[in-house]
Short mmCIF file of C-alpha atoms and ligand atoms in Angstrom, two decimals:
data_model
loop_
_atom_site.label_atom_id
_atom_site.label_comp_id
_atom_site.label_asym_id
_atom_site.label_seq_id
_atom_site.Cartn_x
_atom_site.Cartn_y
_atom_site.Cartn_z
CA MET A 1 -0.62 4.93 30.76
CA ASN A 2 -2.90 4.68 27.88
CA LEU A 3 -1.56 5.59 24.44
CA CYS A 4 -5.06 5.73 23.07
CA SER A 5 -6.32 8.21 25.62
CA GLU A 6 -7.23 11.54 24.02
CA ASN A 7 -4.98 13.34 26.41
CA PHE A 8 -1.98 11.39 25.57
CA PRO A 9 0.44 13.87 23.86
CA LEU A 10 1.35 13.00 20.25
CA ARG A 11 5.10 12.91 19.87
CA PRO A 12 6.26 15.93 17.78
CA ALA A 13 6.99 13.71 14.77
CA TRP A 14 4.28 11.70 13.15
CA THR A 15 2.75 10.42 9.91
CA GLU A 16 -0.51 12.00 8.86
CA ILE A 17 -3.05 9.94 7.01
CA ASP A 18 -5.72 11.96 5.17
CA LEU A 19 -8.66 9.59 4.95
CA GLY A 20 -10.69 12.23 3.00
CA LYS A 21 -8.05 11.99 0.20
CA LEU A 22 -8.03 8.17 0.41
CA ARG A 23 -11.80 8.25 -0.04
CA ARG A 24 -11.44 10.63 -2.99
CA ASN A 25 -8.89 8.44 -4.60
CA LEU A 26 -11.00 5.35 -4.21
CA GLN A 27 -13.98 7.29 -5.76
CA LEU A 28 -11.79 8.36 -8.73
CA ILE A 29 -10.54 4.77 -9.19
CA ARG A 30 -14.14 3.28 -8.83
CA ARG A 31 -15.53 5.87 -11.31
CA ASP A 32 -12.84 5.04 -13.86
CA LEU A 33 -13.47 1.30 -13.65
CA PRO A 34 -16.37 -0.28 -15.53
CA ARG A 35 -19.21 -1.10 -13.19
CA ALA A 36 -19.02 -4.77 -13.60
CA VAL A 37 -15.33 -4.90 -12.56
CA LYS A 38 -14.82 -5.48 -8.84
CA LEU A 39 -12.20 -3.64 -6.75
CA LEU A 40 -9.96 -5.60 -4.43
CA ALA A 41 -8.23 -3.07 -2.15
CA VAL A 42 -4.74 -4.41 -1.33
CA VAL A 43 -4.01 -3.49 2.35
CA LYS A 44 -1.01 -5.70 2.92
CA ASP A 45 1.75 -4.33 5.25
CA GLU A 46 -0.58 -2.08 7.19
CA ALA A 47 -1.97 -0.66 3.87
CA TYR A 48 1.44 0.31 2.77
CA GLY A 49 1.97 1.95 6.13
CA HIS A 50 -1.39 3.86 6.11
CA GLY A 51 -3.12 1.73 8.68
CA ALA A 52 -4.99 -1.28 7.43
CA LEU A 53 -8.06 -0.96 9.59
CA ASP A 54 -8.76 2.79 8.81
CA VAL A 55 -8.10 2.19 5.12
CA ALA A 56 -10.39 -0.84 5.04
CA ARG A 57 -13.29 1.01 6.72
CA VAL A 58 -13.10 3.75 4.07
CA ALA A 59 -12.65 1.35 1.18
CA VAL A 60 -15.75 -0.77 2.20
CA GLU A 61 -17.85 2.42 2.11
CA GLU A 62 -16.45 3.28 -1.31
CA GLY A 63 -17.46 0.01 -2.86
CA ALA A 64 -14.29 -2.32 -2.49
CA TRP A 65 -15.47 -5.89 -2.83
CA GLY A 66 -12.74 -7.18 -0.56
CA PHE A 67 -9.20 -6.89 0.69
CA GLY A 68 -5.83 -8.34 -0.49
CA LEU A 69 -3.38 -9.22 2.33
CA SER A 70 -0.08 -10.94 2.62
CA THR A 71 0.11 -12.67 5.99
CA LEU A 72 -2.31 -14.62 8.23
CA GLU A 73 -1.74 -12.06 11.00
CA GLU A 74 -2.79 -9.27 8.76
CA ALA A 75 -6.00 -10.93 7.87
CA MET A 76 -6.84 -11.97 11.41
CA ALA A 77 -6.36 -8.41 12.61
CA LEU A 78 -9.01 -7.17 10.21
CA ARG A 79 -11.44 -9.97 11.12
CA ASP A 80 -10.90 -9.25 14.77
CA GLU A 81 -11.85 -5.69 14.17
CA GLY A 82 -15.08 -6.74 12.59
CA ILE A 83 -14.23 -6.42 8.86
CA THR A 84 -16.51 -9.01 7.27
CA ALA A 85 -15.66 -8.47 3.58
CA PRO A 86 -13.75 -11.19 1.68
CA LEU A 87 -10.14 -11.22 2.70
CA LEU A 88 -7.82 -12.67 -0.02
CA LEU A 89 -4.50 -14.00 1.27
CA LEU A 90 -2.14 -13.32 -1.68
CA GLY A 91 0.92 -15.10 -0.69
CA GLU A 92 1.78 -18.76 0.01
CA ARG A 93 0.20 -20.62 2.97
CA GLN A 94 1.94 -23.15 5.29
CA GLU A 95 -0.30 -26.11 6.11
CA ALA A 96 -0.53 -25.19 9.77
CA GLU A 97 -2.19 -21.86 8.73
CA LEU A 98 -5.00 -23.50 6.83
CA PRO A 99 -7.26 -24.42 9.70
CA TRP A 100 -7.20 -20.75 10.86
CA CYS A 101 -7.95 -19.53 7.39
CA VAL A 102 -11.02 -21.82 7.12
CA GLU A 103 -12.28 -20.96 10.65
CA HIS A 104 -12.03 -17.26 10.00
CA ASP A 105 -13.36 -17.25 6.50
CA LEU A 106 -10.17 -16.06 4.82
CA THR A 107 -9.81 -16.85 1.18
CA VAL A 108 -6.70 -18.55 0.25
CA CYS A 109 -4.64 -18.66 -3.01
CA VAL A 110 -3.59 -22.15 -3.87
CA ASN A 111 -1.21 -23.55 -6.36
CA GLU A 112 0.17 -26.74 -4.77
CA PRO A 113 -1.67 -30.09 -4.90
CA HIS A 114 -1.01 -30.81 -1.29
CA THR A 115 -2.27 -27.50 -0.05
CA ILE A 116 -5.44 -28.05 -2.04
CA ARG A 117 -5.86 -31.46 -0.57
CA LYS A 118 -5.20 -30.28 3.01
CA LEU A 119 -7.42 -27.31 2.59
CA ALA A 120 -10.31 -29.54 1.32
CA ARG A 121 -9.83 -31.89 4.30
CA VAL A 122 -9.92 -28.97 6.78
CA ALA A 123 -13.04 -27.47 5.15
CA ALA A 124 -14.84 -30.81 4.97
CA ALA A 125 -14.15 -31.37 8.71
CA LEU A 126 -15.84 -28.03 9.56
CA ASP A 127 -18.59 -28.78 7.20
CA LYS A 128 -17.78 -25.82 5.04
CA CYS A 129 -17.36 -25.23 1.31
CA VAL A 130 -14.68 -22.58 1.02
CA PRO A 131 -13.86 -20.40 -1.84
CA VAL A 132 -10.30 -20.55 -3.29
CA HIS A 133 -8.27 -18.68 -5.89
CA LEU A 134 -5.85 -20.46 -8.10
CA LYS A 135 -2.65 -18.49 -8.53
CA ILE A 136 -1.05 -18.79 -11.88
CA HIS A 137 2.40 -17.56 -12.70
CA THR A 138 2.63 -16.39 -16.30
CA GLY A 139 6.19 -15.22 -16.36
CA MET A 140 6.96 -13.56 -13.00
CA SER A 141 8.41 -16.82 -11.52
CA ARG A 142 7.33 -15.98 -7.99
CA TYR A 143 4.19 -17.49 -6.42
CA GLY A 144 1.83 -19.60 -8.53
CA ALA A 145 1.58 -22.67 -10.71
CA ARG A 146 3.11 -22.29 -14.22
CA TRP A 147 0.51 -21.36 -16.79
CA ASP A 148 1.23 -24.42 -18.88
CA GLU A 149 0.83 -26.75 -15.78
CA ALA A 150 -2.33 -25.18 -14.21
CA LEU A 151 -5.10 -27.30 -15.69
CA PRO A 152 -4.59 -30.43 -13.55
CA LEU A 153 -4.94 -28.12 -10.42
CA VAL A 154 -8.10 -26.71 -11.59
CA GLU A 155 -9.42 -30.24 -12.05
CA GLN A 156 -8.30 -31.12 -8.59
CA ILE A 157 -10.09 -28.18 -7.11
CA VAL A 158 -13.33 -28.79 -8.98
CA ALA A 159 -13.24 -32.41 -7.87
CA GLU A 160 -13.11 -31.41 -4.08
CA LYS A 161 -16.58 -31.00 -2.86
CA SER A 162 -15.50 -28.79 0.05
CA LEU A 163 -13.77 -26.27 -2.20
CA ARG A 164 -15.23 -23.77 -4.64
CA LEU A 165 -13.11 -22.27 -7.34
CA GLU A 166 -14.02 -18.72 -6.89
CA GLY A 167 -11.07 -17.08 -8.62
CA VAL A 168 -8.10 -17.54 -11.01
CA MET A 169 -5.37 -14.98 -10.90
CA THR A 170 -2.02 -13.93 -12.18
CA HIS A 171 0.40 -11.08 -11.47
CA PHE A 172 2.32 -8.79 -13.86
CA SER A 173 6.08 -8.18 -13.47
CA GLN A 174 5.89 -4.96 -15.34
CA SER A 175 2.49 -3.43 -16.02
CA ASP A 176 3.36 0.33 -15.67
CA GLU A 177 6.23 0.82 -18.15
CA VAL A 178 5.95 2.11 -21.75
CA ASP A 179 6.77 -1.24 -23.20
CA LYS A 180 3.86 -3.56 -22.56
CA SER A 181 5.21 -6.44 -24.52
CA PHE A 182 5.99 -8.72 -21.59
CA ALA A 183 2.74 -7.69 -19.81
CA ASN A 184 0.82 -8.67 -22.95
CA LEU A 185 2.80 -11.97 -23.31
CA GLN A 186 1.78 -12.78 -19.59
CA PHE A 187 -1.75 -11.83 -20.37
CA SER A 188 -1.93 -14.15 -23.34
CA ARG A 189 -0.60 -17.02 -21.36
CA PHE A 190 -3.20 -16.35 -18.76
CA ASN A 191 -5.81 -16.24 -21.50
CA GLU A 192 -4.74 -19.67 -22.67
CA VAL A 193 -5.63 -21.02 -19.25
CA LEU A 194 -8.92 -19.13 -19.18
CA ALA A 195 -9.75 -20.52 -22.71
CA ALA A 196 -8.97 -24.04 -21.53
CA LEU A 197 -11.28 -23.60 -18.51
CA ALA A 198 -13.99 -22.31 -20.75
CA ALA A 199 -13.54 -25.33 -23.14
CA LYS A 200 -14.13 -27.57 -20.10
CA LYS A 201 -17.19 -25.57 -19.17
CA ILE A 202 -15.61 -24.67 -15.77
CA SER A 203 -16.83 -21.22 -14.86
CA VAL A 204 -14.79 -18.94 -12.64
CA PRO A 205 -16.57 -15.85 -11.30
CA LEU A 206 -13.48 -13.86 -10.47
CA ARG A 207 -10.61 -13.79 -13.03
CA HIS A 208 -8.09 -11.13 -12.04
CA ALA A 209 -4.64 -9.98 -13.12
CA CYS A 210 -4.27 -6.15 -12.72
CA ASN A 211 -2.39 -4.24 -9.98
CA SER A 212 -2.47 -0.44 -10.03
CA GLY A 213 -0.24 -0.35 -13.15
CA GLY A 214 -2.59 -2.82 -14.96
CA PHE A 215 -5.66 -1.00 -13.81
CA LEU A 216 -4.35 2.15 -15.34
CA ASP A 217 -2.66 0.85 -18.47
CA LEU A 218 -4.10 -2.46 -19.40
CA PRO A 219 -7.75 -2.04 -19.62
CA HIS A 220 -8.16 -5.24 -21.68
CA ALA A 221 -6.87 -7.15 -18.81
CA HIS A 222 -9.26 -5.83 -16.09
CA LEU A 223 -11.39 -9.07 -16.41
CA ASP A 224 -13.67 -9.43 -13.32
CA MET A 225 -11.60 -7.64 -10.67
CA VAL A 226 -8.51 -5.33 -10.25
CA ARG A 227 -6.27 -5.41 -7.30
CA THR A 228 -5.13 -1.91 -6.41
CA GLY A 229 -2.69 -0.97 -3.80
CA ILE A 230 -0.39 2.02 -4.27
CA LEU A 231 -2.87 4.10 -6.42
CA MET A 232 -5.37 4.19 -3.65
CA PHE A 233 -2.74 5.95 -1.54
CA GLY A 234 -2.33 8.61 -4.25
CA ILE A 235 0.96 7.38 -5.68
CA PHE A 236 1.26 6.45 -9.37
CA PRO A 237 3.24 3.14 -9.73
CA SER A 238 5.51 4.79 -12.37
CA SER A 239 6.27 8.01 -14.03
CA VAL A 240 4.99 6.97 -17.42
CA CYS A 241 1.69 5.22 -16.60
CA ARG A 242 -1.61 6.89 -17.27
CA ARG A 243 -2.65 9.68 -14.97
CA LEU A 244 -5.84 9.72 -13.29
CA PRO A 245 -6.58 13.50 -12.63
CA GLY A 246 -7.36 14.34 -8.93
CA ILE A 247 -5.43 11.51 -7.33
CA GLU A 248 -3.52 12.89 -4.30
CA PRO A 249 -1.07 11.43 -1.83
CA VAL A 250 -2.71 10.25 1.42
CA MET A 251 0.26 10.11 3.63
CA SER A 252 2.50 12.92 4.98
CA VAL A 253 5.33 12.82 7.40
CA LYS A 254 5.64 15.85 9.77
CA ALA A 255 7.69 17.06 12.73
CA LYS A 256 7.87 20.06 14.85
CA ILE A 257 11.05 22.19 15.33
CA ALA A 258 12.39 21.00 18.68
CA SER A 259 15.44 23.23 18.96
CA ILE A 260 16.98 26.17 17.12
CA GLN A 261 20.65 26.76 17.11
CA LYS A 262 22.79 29.74 15.89
CA LEU A 263 26.15 28.86 14.21
CA LYS A 264 29.15 31.09 13.82
CA PRO A 265 31.34 30.67 10.67
CA GLY A 266 33.41 27.45 10.83
CA GLU A 267 31.23 25.67 13.44
CA VAL A 268 30.13 22.16 12.68
CA VAL A 269 26.93 20.23 12.85
CA GLY A 270 26.08 16.70 14.04
CA TYR A 271 27.87 13.36 14.23
CA GLY A 272 30.98 13.11 12.17
CA MET A 273 31.08 16.90 11.73
CA ARG A 274 29.75 16.54 8.24
CA TYR A 275 28.71 20.20 7.89
CA THR A 276 30.76 23.22 8.48
CA ALA A 277 29.04 26.65 8.59
CA PRO A 278 30.32 28.85 5.74
CA GLY A 279 28.94 31.91 7.58
CA GLU A 280 26.50 32.60 10.31
CA ARG A 281 23.70 30.23 10.05
CA ARG A 282 20.47 29.57 11.88
CA ILE A 283 19.45 25.97 12.02
CA ALA A 284 16.45 24.04 13.25
CA VAL A 285 16.43 20.48 14.77
CA LEU A 286 13.61 18.15 13.81
CA PRO A 287 13.07 15.26 16.30
CA ILE A 288 12.89 12.62 13.60
CA GLY A 289 15.78 10.45 12.30
CA TYR A 290 16.67 7.19 10.67
CA GLY A 291 15.13 5.35 13.67
CA ASP A 292 11.87 6.57 12.25
CA GLY A 293 12.57 5.47 8.71
CA PHE A 294 13.99 8.69 7.35
CA PRO A 295 16.85 7.71 4.89
CA ARG A 296 20.26 7.96 6.43
CA VAL A 297 21.61 10.83 4.34
CA ARG A 298 23.95 13.70 4.97
CA ASN A 299 23.90 17.22 3.48
CA THR A 300 21.05 16.26 1.12
CA GLY A 301 17.31 16.45 1.12
CA CYS A 302 15.12 19.14 2.78
CA ALA A 303 12.07 19.86 4.92
CA LEU A 304 9.40 22.38 4.30
CA ILE A 305 8.94 25.05 6.89
CA ARG A 306 6.61 27.99 6.56
CA GLY A 307 6.03 26.76 2.99
CA ARG A 308 9.73 26.94 1.97
CA ARG A 309 12.51 24.52 1.53
CA ALA A 310 15.00 24.34 4.37
CA PRO A 311 18.05 22.11 3.31
CA LEU A 312 19.14 19.31 5.43
CA ILE A 313 22.64 19.74 6.79
CA GLY A 314 25.05 17.39 8.49
CA GLY A 315 24.45 13.72 8.91
CA ILE A 316 21.04 12.50 10.05
CA ALA A 317 20.89 10.88 13.53
CA MET A 318 18.69 8.09 14.91
CA ASP A 319 16.32 10.68 16.49
CA ALA A 320 17.12 14.01 14.88
CA LEU A 321 17.97 15.88 11.74
CA MET A 322 19.11 19.44 11.20
CA VAL A 323 17.87 21.86 8.60
CA ASP A 324 19.19 25.31 7.66
CA VAL A 325 16.56 28.04 8.32
CA THR A 326 18.81 30.97 7.75
CA ASP A 327 16.55 32.05 4.87
CA ILE A 328 13.43 31.46 6.84
CA PRO A 329 13.96 33.87 9.68
CA GLU A 330 10.29 33.62 10.84
CA ALA A 331 10.71 29.95 11.67
CA GLN A 332 10.19 29.38 15.36
CA LEU A 333 10.39 26.65 17.96
CA TRP A 334 7.55 24.07 17.57
CA ASP A 335 6.65 25.23 14.01
CA GLU A 336 5.46 22.42 11.95
CA ALA A 337 7.78 21.00 9.32
CA VAL A 338 6.91 18.63 6.52
CA LEU A 339 9.37 15.91 5.57
CA MET A 340 7.19 14.30 3.07
CA GLY A 341 4.03 15.92 1.71
CA ARG A 342 2.65 19.35 0.92
CA GLN A 343 3.07 22.72 2.74
CA GLY A 344 1.89 25.82 1.20
CA ASP A 345 2.64 25.71 -2.60
CA ASP A 346 5.47 23.26 -2.27
CA GLU A 347 5.77 19.55 -1.94
CA ILE A 348 8.24 16.81 -1.07
CA THR A 349 7.04 13.78 -2.76
CA VAL A 350 7.51 10.18 -1.87
CA HIS A 351 9.68 9.93 -5.00
CA ASP A 352 11.91 12.67 -3.60
CA ILE A 353 12.52 10.62 -0.51
CA ALA A 354 12.88 7.35 -2.55
CA LYS A 355 15.72 9.11 -4.56
CA LEU A 356 17.55 9.91 -1.25
CA LYS A 357 17.71 6.13 -0.44
CA ASN A 358 18.05 4.83 -3.95
CA SER A 359 14.70 2.98 -3.77
CA VAL A 360 11.03 3.24 -4.87
CA SER A 361 7.85 4.80 -3.53
CA TYR A 362 6.50 1.36 -2.15
CA ASP A 363 9.65 1.00 -0.01
CA VAL A 364 9.47 4.49 1.39
CA LEU A 365 5.72 4.26 2.25
CA THR A 366 6.12 0.98 4.10
CA ASN A 367 9.31 1.93 5.86
CA TRP A 368 8.16 4.69 8.23
CA ARG A 369 8.47 3.05 11.60
CA LEU A 370 5.64 2.66 14.01
CA ARG A 371 7.51 4.84 16.46
CA LEU A 372 6.06 7.65 14.31
CA ARG A 373 2.38 7.33 15.37
CA ARG A 374 -0.26 7.64 12.72
CA LYS A 375 -2.58 10.56 12.99
CA SER A 376 -5.58 10.06 10.90
CA VAL A 377 -7.47 13.21 9.57
CA ASN A 378 -10.69 13.69 7.71
CA GLY A 379 -11.89 10.27 8.76
CA GLU A 380 -15.57 11.09 9.15
CA ALA A 381 -17.78 8.29 8.03
CA LYS A 382 -19.55 8.92 4.77
CA PRO A 383 -22.79 10.85 5.44
CA ALA A 384 -25.79 8.42 4.85
CA GLY A 385 -27.31 8.73 1.47
CA GLN A 386 -24.63 10.75 -0.03
CA ASN A 387 -22.90 8.77 -2.76
CA LEU A 388 -20.59 10.67 -4.84
CA THR A 389 -20.12 7.73 -7.27
CA PRO A 390 -23.68 7.06 -8.46
CA GLY A 391 -24.55 3.46 -9.30
CA LEU A 392 -21.89 1.85 -7.20
CA ALA A 393 -24.26 -0.10 -5.02
CA SER A 394 -24.70 -2.56 -7.91
CA THR A 395 -21.06 -3.49 -7.79
CA HIS A 396 -21.17 -4.70 -4.17
CA GLY A 397 -21.52 -8.43 -3.31
C1 PLP B 1 0.88 -6.04 -3.84
C2 PLP B 1 0.09 -6.65 -4.83
C3 PLP B 1 -0.94 -5.85 -5.59
C4 PLP B 1 -0.98 -4.39 -5.49
O1 PLP B 1 0.00 -3.79 -6.28
P1 PLP B 1 0.03 -2.20 -6.48
O2 PLP B 1 1.13 -1.98 -7.48
O3 PLP B 1 0.34 -1.62 -5.14
O4 PLP B 1 -1.29 -1.74 -7.03
C5 PLP B 1 -1.70 -6.58 -6.52
N1 PLP B 1 -1.57 -8.02 -6.61
C6 PLP B 1 -0.71 -8.66 -5.83
C7 PLP B 1 -0.58 -10.20 -6.11
C8 PLP B 1 0.13 -8.05 -5.00
O5 PLP B 1 1.00 -8.80 -4.21
#
């Protein structure tokens, strides 16, 4: 059996990744960004569930300088597939990982003296001079050295012959809300560090702070590079951040009607008998459930069928959910239903799904399980010579 063979049937429930829309979103982001500012495409967690390799291939064509990742495995997978662009590991590295990072030209974020020392030794042993990014925490209290304790680390890195201080970075705890006061406090702390570096005549080519929210709303903080994740996938990080017209969601979740049932008044539906038909009803069963990452809800939410909303009834199971199609009489077995995304003039957004599980868009995107295979559409490589964003070539490298 070969899952990759063209003839292997796709399960009638899948995620659809529109690489054409991804390309368009990247072009819109790139076009909005001053030319000199580089774009780091954040593709951690399988590019937020969109498939890191497919996303990386499109992003390289659309002028991304490199990629942000979380784990060593994620970065190695892209290297193994031939992605040669810089890969920046955003999180914390264990010492045992450092030789792998150096051997595969992965760029490490550092903020601990012993990691810096170890990395320098590994690089020296391989006769390499490796780029590092110093991660500075300016108020988020997660990864990074405190802003007021960062300078000795800079000096330590600069003193190591096998290390090259390529970047300094920080990360905002809140960049996409109306109140920017904490973001601005964080940025002023970061600027203190940058000013101290300048005073010591230490130049750092890549100073970066912005995620999608910062890219949209904190143009004064763009510096040399922005790190966008969710916006590339067509989702705005908050309801109040700046809108970039034309941005569209890349991922949809779909299933085909696998069974149709007729209910008589008083008959019940699903585990726990959570729904009782108030009259004659016609229901459709979609072969997708909480085992695929759909929120475990009952009698709430809906699917789009034939462009209309079919309300979810009863409790959702591991492998199935039921929707009421009484008002969509033309609905038939194996019709395509949309659980997340657009059909006709209507759309179920990632935020609608997030509400069902009391969570946020990031969580919804990354929580569709791999049991739902990804079907990429509109993934043709960019035709040679056609550049919809003129002048971008100069931002490479
Ligand atoms: C995940 C992540 C990003 C991307 O954030 P988005 O809000 O998805 O744009 C940027 N920087 C760091 C350090 C991250 O961990």
